[in-house]
Amino acid sequence: MTTKTIKTTLTCALLGLSMLCAPLAHAGIDGSSSKIETAIASGSVDAIVAELERSENIPQRGAYDAVLKLIDHPSARVREAVGWWVGRRGLRQTVINTAALRLAAQDPIAAANVLDALRGMRDITTLDLVAAYMAHPLDETSGIAGLRCISAIGAPQGLDTIKVSLGSSLAGVRAEALRTARGLRAPVGQKVLTTGASFVPLLSDADEGVRREAALTLGFLGQSGLNSDATTSGLNALVTALGQDSSAKVRRAAAWSIGEMGNIAGLDALKAAEKDKDSTVRSIATAAAGRIH
Amino acid sequence: MAVVGAGGCGGGGNSNVLGGVASMAYISQDAVEPGNVFDYTNGGAHGNIFTLTPPTASGAKKNLTNWDNASINSMDVSFDAREIVFSAKAPGDSNYHVYRVNVDGSNPCDAVTGVVSQGACQITDGGNDEVYPIYLPGGRIYYATNKNVEGAEVPQFRDEYERATTAQAASMSLDGSDQVLGPRNVSHRVSPALLPDGRILTTEWRHLGDTNEGDLVTMNQDLTGVRESFGREGKSVANSHLRATWAAPGRLVAIGTSRDRTFQAGALVLIDQGGTDITTQSEARSSEIVLTPDVPLDRSPSFVGVGRYYDVRTIDYGKMKFLVSWSDGTVETETLTAAKASPDFGIYVYDANSKTRTPVVNEIGTWEFGAIPIAVRAEPPALKNSFVATNNGSGTTASTLLSAINVYDSTMFNLTPGSAVKLRLSEGFSSEEGAPNMFGLSDFDGMSLLGETDIQNDGSYKALVPPNVPVRQQLIDKYGMAVTTTGQGGDTASEPLWIQGRPGEARVCGGCHEDRTKSIQLTPGSSALQALGAAAFDYPGQTRQQRQSTDYTPGNVRGVPWDKALQPIFDAKCVSCHNGQAGPANPSYSITFGDMSTFAWTFDLTGRSVDVMVEKSTYTYSASHISLLGPAQLTREKTILAQTGQLIGYVEPGSAHDSTLIQKLNPMRRYPDVDGNDLAFPGKPQHPADVGGTPLTADEYYLMILMADNGGQFYSRENIKGY
């Protein structure tokens, strides 16, 4: 905030002239508690999110209770924004305490909602709490919400939870675990994932969504030689999936990922896939082959 | 179906609304609240692409995609008018990808191989989004993506609010191969268009410090040479301009609107780029007029009969006729949701002379938008860019060269000759690197010093920086502070935006925002620039995570982590007096807020971790950070009823010179050599020596100044959580 802005704001505030002062055109300091409450009353997802963002850097004490209730708003966009907003205001611990209670209870909707809020908060200290829930998620939706929270935090410590989730009986959780693996942030000078071996078996999963995400994750690992293992066993597994998987979505993902790896050893498989019975697989195989030099 | 006939709000027939063009394409999908103008993944459901032939009420409508539940982001028609490229989230997919379809509905990818099939062909896949595709000359496509040019192991930047993953510039061949990822901006680049001269025009979310707006920039087809086009020199009438397209030589049409709450719709504006071609265009000479004067330019509700516009293309500039998508009503999220209603965008021809609209197609319950005449257009030249991506021969990526011929050549800053002795280069990042979702009690993003290089006697400089990385340039004076200046550029000569370059790209400018109407000319021997080796701030072989301070001495410092770099100085030289014990050295203040809650604070430069309670709000920073930056935070609340004591923002984020802390400390000259007799604020005492304390060393001053000039954050790479 510039000195000029501070003076303007303070003058408006002290003189009670907020209605007469020109709106501030700066980031995150143009909201008010009443605007937030009006947006909440309207029910508009966009208006709520916009007002929360606009008050990024204003305490807005008057709106705390109303905003906290939005943890159970029907829109995940709102729930995520609420977590982001309250996490900047010292309500962080309030939400964490709420999460601890909800995740220990037996209401999967309440759990999923608060996990969405934690996703917006992105607090590394909540990893253990989420990990504990992910050992036995109440249902697929809340399990996916938990993994998305881990992905948003991005800390490499989330890898253990991902490994557990890869063995879940819930297909959506397995698929989300694979997506989450792609969202972890590597520590300085290290790599989060040093092998793609644990993902290869999931190319044979019964669920096509899981197989597709497994293929994309192997491609992710193979980018720029990120994981040498992925360029050997991972590539072979992708070539097999491209040629044999019954799902066009999986074959398409396998083709794309072979292109991501950029390994010449995958070129023949891609050329063969340009004659696939599915037109989408054909066009993606062409695109992927064009990226192998 | 409810294709609307002639008449309606504007009156008049529509038998030849597109000037004889045989057909047009458009997108139809469900209404949705799409988010702010930079949100690119919140499209409506049940989207399909249609052609209307002829583009009249009686025209034949054809569905080219025939999807059950897709979401279409945007589309473009090829130069030969034979096919369409578009971005969509297909049924069952998790991401937006790029597709192509012929205007007759057949599959262009199969056609290449001699196979005849119907429907779109997909040319990208994977776990990222690819949006806003447009055709480029030479068989290429420009698009935006959240894939990271710096590799899979580096998360993509988050946006202004540390929330959404940013969309960055990219291009590829028509078949989806040969993907090129552009250098990263700190935030989104959306809604591009191709100009007839071959440049790409796009909207860029500009945010650095407390700036927050959507401005137009241009770039070359190889994603180099990003340059401001409109919105950054106080000429714009609205916060954001988006979906800008070419109207006539030197003229653009665009949507001017608020950043949020208007369904990404707004007024129609006509922008004069200040010249008819690139050699004469200058934002300094640019201007803008509103074609729809009754439409609010902010986010306030519009009016019945006025509405808002979603997109615009020029049909006949001479007659001021435009093909638009428009909805009647308030077109404001709060009022419409409260009324359980949505806007109803449909396609119209707008006559800016008569201020009338002629309806073309508007179906009940769905939005129609993105209309493009299906007509052959000239393919702009495939620009021979001056840049070829290379590596440096040692296996690492080539660096980017930044240089200026004369930093005193500026249309925005009034700089005293000789006032700048060095150029400070810092890189920007957001909280994807592991910080909690804010960096401290200021609006600034993460910043890390790359280095400082000399300004030569002729005003030039030359430096290598890491490629693909957003960089901020600041001119600094002999005291090490960002140079103070006057003019519209700001209080200090700090570039109010991020710049970036591709590997091997040379970004040479005439000065610090030199007159854009002048061409840059370098004759042999005319500038020290050519004779000098560039300062090496590129750190080849290091990842950006590895670009961290090895210690906090000048030369080795990168980020300025408050607790590690600054607190030891406070502890050694300040806290013996400034210890939180109320008294002359530790002034107190209290605030009574509108809800009658109170907050009291006593100045304290200790490093104790404090949960500062302001009613239910807790700031968990060191007492020193709260003391020096907290008042600025607290005064943002507009409901202060009363206060005792002075609320002083001791650190002015982004300006050491304007910071009370630095003025109090009164640094000595640092360049070309340290001189304790030459103080930055002559005639004023130097604290704490003025009260018998131990003076700060020159290097300690350096850290304090760097902290203030680079935003006053608490967190940097050196102390963020997650590492």
Tab-separated table of C-alpha atoms in Angstrom, chain B residues 436-667:
chain	number	residue	atom	x	y	z
B	436	PRO	CA	2.019	-19.889	3.228
B	437	ASN	CA	-0.478	-18.123	1.065
B	438	MET	CA	0.905	-14.669	1.782
B	439	PHE	CA	4.452	-13.439	2.097
B	440	GLY	CA	3.930	-10.965	4.893
B	441	LEU	CA	2.014	-7.832	5.721
B	442	SER	CA	2.330	-6.312	2.265
B	443	ASP	CA	0.826	-6.910	-1.160
B	444	PHE	CA	4.053	-7.942	-2.813
B	445	ASP	CA	4.775	-11.351	-4.263
B	446	GLY	CA	7.854	-13.317	-3.475
B	447	MET	CA	10.975	-11.538	-4.668
B	448	SER	CA	14.570	-12.600	-4.789
B	449	LEU	CA	17.555	-10.505	-5.787
B	450	LEU	CA	19.422	-11.648	-8.860
B	451	GLY	CA	22.088	-8.966	-8.705
B	452	GLU	CA	23.063	-5.357	-9.256
B	453	THR	CA	25.043	-4.077	-12.189
B	454	ASP	CA	26.613	-0.724	-12.927
B	455	ILE	CA	24.905	1.929	-14.983
B	456	GLN	CA	27.551	3.130	-17.391
B	457	ASN	CA	28.390	6.777	-17.933
B	458	ASP	CA	26.228	6.832	-21.041
B	459	GLY	CA	23.285	5.419	-19.094
B	460	SER	CA	23.501	1.899	-20.450
B	461	TYR	CA	23.515	-1.466	-18.784
B	462	LYS	CA	23.659	-5.080	-19.865
B	463	ALA	CA	22.911	-8.196	-17.814
B	464	LEU	CA	22.182	-11.863	-18.265
B	465	VAL	CA	19.272	-13.271	-16.279
B	466	PRO	CA	17.732	-16.750	-16.054
B	467	PRO	CA	15.424	-17.437	-19.005
B	468	ASN	CA	11.669	-17.823	-18.616
B	469	VAL	CA	11.720	-16.016	-15.279
B	470	PRO	CA	9.782	-12.830	-14.472
B	471	VAL	CA	12.214	-10.087	-13.580
B	472	ARG	CA	11.800	-6.636	-12.108
B	473	GLN	CA	14.226	-3.811	-12.800
B	474	GLN	CA	14.955	-1.011	-10.364
B	475	LEU	CA	17.386	1.860	-10.784
B	476	ILE	CA	19.201	2.481	-7.545
B	477	ASP	CA	21.071	5.521	-6.309
B	478	LYS	CA	24.404	5.967	-4.586
B	479	TYR	CA	22.815	5.060	-1.265
B	480	GLY	CA	21.582	1.745	-2.645
B	481	MET	CA	17.935	2.762	-2.719
B	482	ALA	CA	15.504	2.740	-5.617
B	483	VAL	CA	15.910	6.129	-7.259
B	484	THR	CA	13.221	8.629	-6.432
B	485	THR	CA	11.541	10.264	-9.343
B	486	THR	CA	8.541	12.201	-10.438
B	487	GLY	CA	6.178	11.514	-13.266
B	488	GLN	CA	3.469	9.001	-13.918
B	489	GLY	CA	5.797	6.042	-13.522
B	490	GLY	CA	5.662	6.207	-9.760
B	491	ASP	CA	7.590	7.528	-6.804
B	492	THR	CA	10.656	5.456	-7.575
B	493	ALA	CA	12.294	4.323	-10.786
B	494	SER	CA	11.159	0.776	-10.232
B	495	GLU	CA	9.678	-0.995	-13.229
B	496	PRO	CA	5.999	-1.377	-12.295
B	497	LEU	CA	5.752	-4.664	-14.128
B	498	TRP	CA	7.522	-7.950	-14.700
B	499	ILE	CA	9.462	-8.657	-17.858
B	500	GLN	CA	10.808	-11.964	-19.039
B	501	GLY	CA	12.591	-13.538	-21.965
B	502	ARG	CA	13.046	-16.865	-23.655
B	503	PRO	CA	16.377	-18.683	-23.645
B	504	GLY	CA	18.698	-16.770	-25.924
B	505	GLU	CA	16.368	-13.815	-26.223
B	506	ALA	CA	17.921	-10.372	-26.119
B	507	ARG	CA	15.628	-7.724	-24.731
B	508	VAL	CA	17.150	-4.394	-25.542
B	509	CYS	CA	15.289	-1.214	-24.822
B	510	GLY	CA	16.149	2.381	-25.509
B	511	GLY	CA	15.758	3.447	-21.932
B	512	CYS	CA	13.430	3.106	-18.990
B	513	HIS	CA	10.225	3.365	-20.955
B	514	GLU	CA	11.736	5.429	-23.718
B	515	ASP	CA	9.629	7.193	-26.320
B	516	ARG	CA	8.022	4.250	-28.088
B	517	THR	CA	7.787	6.168	-31.306
B	518	LYS	CA	11.531	6.155	-31.703
B	519	SER	CA	13.274	3.167	-33.144
B	520	ILE	CA	16.237	1.804	-31.281
B	521	GLN	CA	19.420	2.342	-33.196
B	522	LEU	CA	22.822	1.134	-32.222
B	523	THR	CA	25.646	2.366	-34.342
B	524	PRO	CA	29.089	0.921	-33.802
B	525	GLY	CA	30.756	2.576	-30.876
B	526	SER	CA	27.685	4.563	-29.973
B	527	SER	CA	27.158	2.927	-26.635
B	528	ALA	CA	29.181	1.330	-23.920
B	529	LEU	CA	26.598	-1.411	-24.217
B	530	GLN	CA	28.395	-2.990	-27.114
B	531	ALA	CA	31.777	-2.902	-25.518
B	532	LEU	CA	30.876	-4.377	-22.228
B	533	GLY	CA	30.431	-7.934	-21.138
B	534	ALA	CA	27.066	-8.493	-19.584
B	535	ALA	CA	26.774	-8.855	-15.839
B	536	ALA	CA	26.117	-12.523	-15.133
B	537	PHE	CA	23.011	-12.920	-13.017
B	538	ASP	CA	21.782	-15.989	-14.859
B	539	TYR	CA	23.066	-18.709	-12.525
B	540	PRO	CA	23.380	-21.384	-15.192
B	541	GLY	CA	22.659	-24.872	-14.013
B	542	GLN	CA	20.826	-23.745	-10.916
B	543	THR	CA	17.126	-24.264	-10.483
B	544	ARG	CA	15.198	-21.311	-9.208
B	545	GLN	CA	14.857	-23.071	-5.853
B	546	GLN	CA	18.619	-23.117	-5.655
B	547	ARG	CA	18.908	-19.393	-6.220
B	548	GLN	CA	18.996	-18.674	-2.500
B	549	SER	CA	21.226	-16.667	-0.205
B	550	THR	CA	24.378	-18.431	0.879
B	551	ASP	CA	24.703	-15.774	3.553
B	552	TYR	CA	23.258	-12.326	3.982
B	553	THR	CA	26.186	-10.255	2.835
B	554	PRO	CA	25.858	-8.102	-0.272
B	555	GLY	CA	26.759	-10.266	-3.204
B	556	ASN	CA	25.431	-13.404	-1.582
B	557	VAL	CA	21.997	-12.286	-0.464
B	558	ARG	CA	19.023	-13.189	-2.667
B	559	GLY	CA	15.860	-13.200	-0.590
B	560	VAL	CA	15.677	-11.254	2.645
B	561	PRO	CA	14.042	-13.598	5.152
B	562	TRP	CA	12.939	-11.364	7.965
B	563	ASP	CA	13.800	-13.691	10.814
B	564	LYS	CA	17.167	-14.752	9.435
B	565	ALA	CA	18.496	-11.643	7.721
B	566	LEU	CA	16.979	-8.714	9.580
B	567	GLN	CA	16.150	-9.876	13.065
B	568	PRO	CA	19.817	-10.358	14.001
B	569	ILE	CA	20.341	-6.670	13.200
B	570	PHE	CA	17.386	-5.647	15.328
B	571	ASP	CA	18.591	-7.883	18.127
B	572	ALA	CA	22.109	-6.465	18.061
B	573	LYS	CA	21.370	-2.819	17.603
B	574	CYS	CA	17.767	-2.021	18.313
B	575	VAL	CA	16.044	-4.134	20.929
B	576	SER	CA	17.957	-2.751	23.855
B	577	CYS	CA	15.609	0.178	23.514
B	578	HIS	CA	12.815	-1.003	21.208
B	579	ASN	CA	11.720	-3.891	23.354
B	580	GLY	CA	8.000	-3.458	23.605
B	581	GLN	CA	8.120	-1.625	26.942
B	582	ALA	CA	5.912	1.418	26.508
B	583	GLY	CA	7.827	4.659	26.644
B	584	PRO	CA	9.433	7.257	24.433
B	585	ALA	CA	11.341	4.593	22.474
B	586	ASN	CA	8.279	2.445	22.067
B	587	PRO	CA	5.233	4.493	21.210
B	588	SER	CA	1.871	2.906	21.625
B	589	TYR	CA	-1.333	3.276	19.725
B	590	SER	CA	-4.789	1.863	20.026
B	591	ILE	CA	-7.656	1.635	17.624
B	592	THR	CA	-11.352	1.326	18.214
B	593	PHE	CA	-13.095	-0.325	15.325
B	594	GLY	CA	-16.616	0.034	14.103
B	595	ASP	CA	-17.714	-2.999	16.036
B	596	MET	CA	-16.293	-1.370	19.188
B	597	SER	CA	-13.477	-3.889	19.413
B	598	THR	CA	-10.073	-2.454	20.175
B	599	PHE	CA	-6.497	-3.187	19.244
B	600	ALA	CA	-3.485	-1.915	21.119
B	601	TRP	CA	0.150	-2.215	20.186
B	602	THR	CA	3.468	-0.993	21.522
B	603	PHE	CA	6.469	-0.677	19.264
B	604	ASP	CA	8.689	-3.715	19.619
B	605	LEU	CA	11.583	-4.857	17.440
B	606	THR	CA	12.225	-8.153	19.168
B	607	GLY	CA	11.915	-11.373	17.255
B	608	ARG	CA	9.393	-12.959	19.551
B	609	SER	CA	6.692	-14.715	17.605
B	610	VAL	CA	3.480	-12.957	18.306
B	611	ASP	CA	-0.073	-13.928	17.719
B	612	VAL	CA	-1.425	-10.458	17.492
B	613	MET	CA	-5.089	-10.605	18.176
B	614	VAL	CA	-7.299	-8.067	16.518
B	615	GLU	CA	-10.623	-9.323	17.689
B	616	LYS	CA	-10.658	-12.724	15.981
B	617	SER	CA	-7.800	-11.915	13.662
B	618	THR	CA	-4.373	-13.249	14.446
B	619	TYR	CA	-1.124	-12.233	12.815
B	620	THR	CA	1.625	-14.676	13.571
B	621	TYR	CA	4.776	-12.825	12.667
B	622	SER	CA	7.641	-11.488	14.692
B	623	ALA	CA	6.942	-8.455	16.818
B	624	SER	CA	9.402	-6.519	14.686
B	625	HIS	CA	7.528	-7.283	11.448
B	626	ILE	CA	4.231	-6.303	12.984
B	627	SER	CA	5.708	-3.112	14.406
B	628	LEU	CA	7.209	-1.999	11.119
B	629	LEU	CA	4.481	-3.092	8.711
B	630	GLY	CA	1.441	-3.764	10.881
B	631	PRO	CA	-0.035	-0.272	10.976
B	632	ALA	CA	-0.347	-0.239	7.212
B	633	GLN	CA	-2.320	-3.441	7.432
B	634	LEU	CA	-4.561	-2.247	10.183
B	635	THR	CA	-5.461	1.032	8.533
B	636	ARG	CA	-6.918	-0.787	5.597
B	637	GLU	CA	-9.966	-1.453	7.694
B	638	LYS	CA	-12.331	1.347	6.894
B	639	THR	CA	-14.355	1.108	10.057
B	640	ILE	CA	-11.941	2.751	12.461
B	641	LEU	CA	-13.961	4.875	14.850
B	642	ALA	CA	-11.182	6.274	16.980
B	643	GLN	CA	-7.530	5.929	17.717
B	644	THR	CA	-4.931	7.072	20.167
B	645	GLY	CA	-1.316	7.487	19.230
B	646	GLN	CA	0.136	7.523	15.736
B	647	LEU	CA	-0.275	4.723	13.246
B	648	ILE	CA	2.901	4.783	11.243
B	649	GLY	CA	3.753	2.465	8.404
B	650	TYR	CA	7.469	2.397	9.108
B	651	VAL	CA	8.151	0.441	5.950
B	652	GLU	CA	6.636	1.609	2.676
B	653	PRO	CA	6.590	-1.629	0.674
B	654	GLY	CA	8.399	-1.062	-2.606
B	655	SER	CA	10.194	2.138	-1.611
B	656	ALA	CA	13.036	2.311	0.857
B	657	HIS	CA	13.293	6.038	0.233
B	658	ASP	CA	9.720	6.626	1.370
B	659	SER	CA	10.007	4.333	4.382
B	660	THR	CA	10.092	6.012	7.761
B	661	LEU	CA	12.396	3.269	8.985
B	662	ILE	CA	15.022	4.033	6.358
B	663	GLN	CA	14.662	7.765	6.811
B	664	LYS	CA	15.226	7.287	10.525
B	665	LEU	CA	18.240	5.089	9.974
B	666	ASN	CA	19.507	7.515	7.321
B	667	PRO	CA	21.859	5.320	5.306
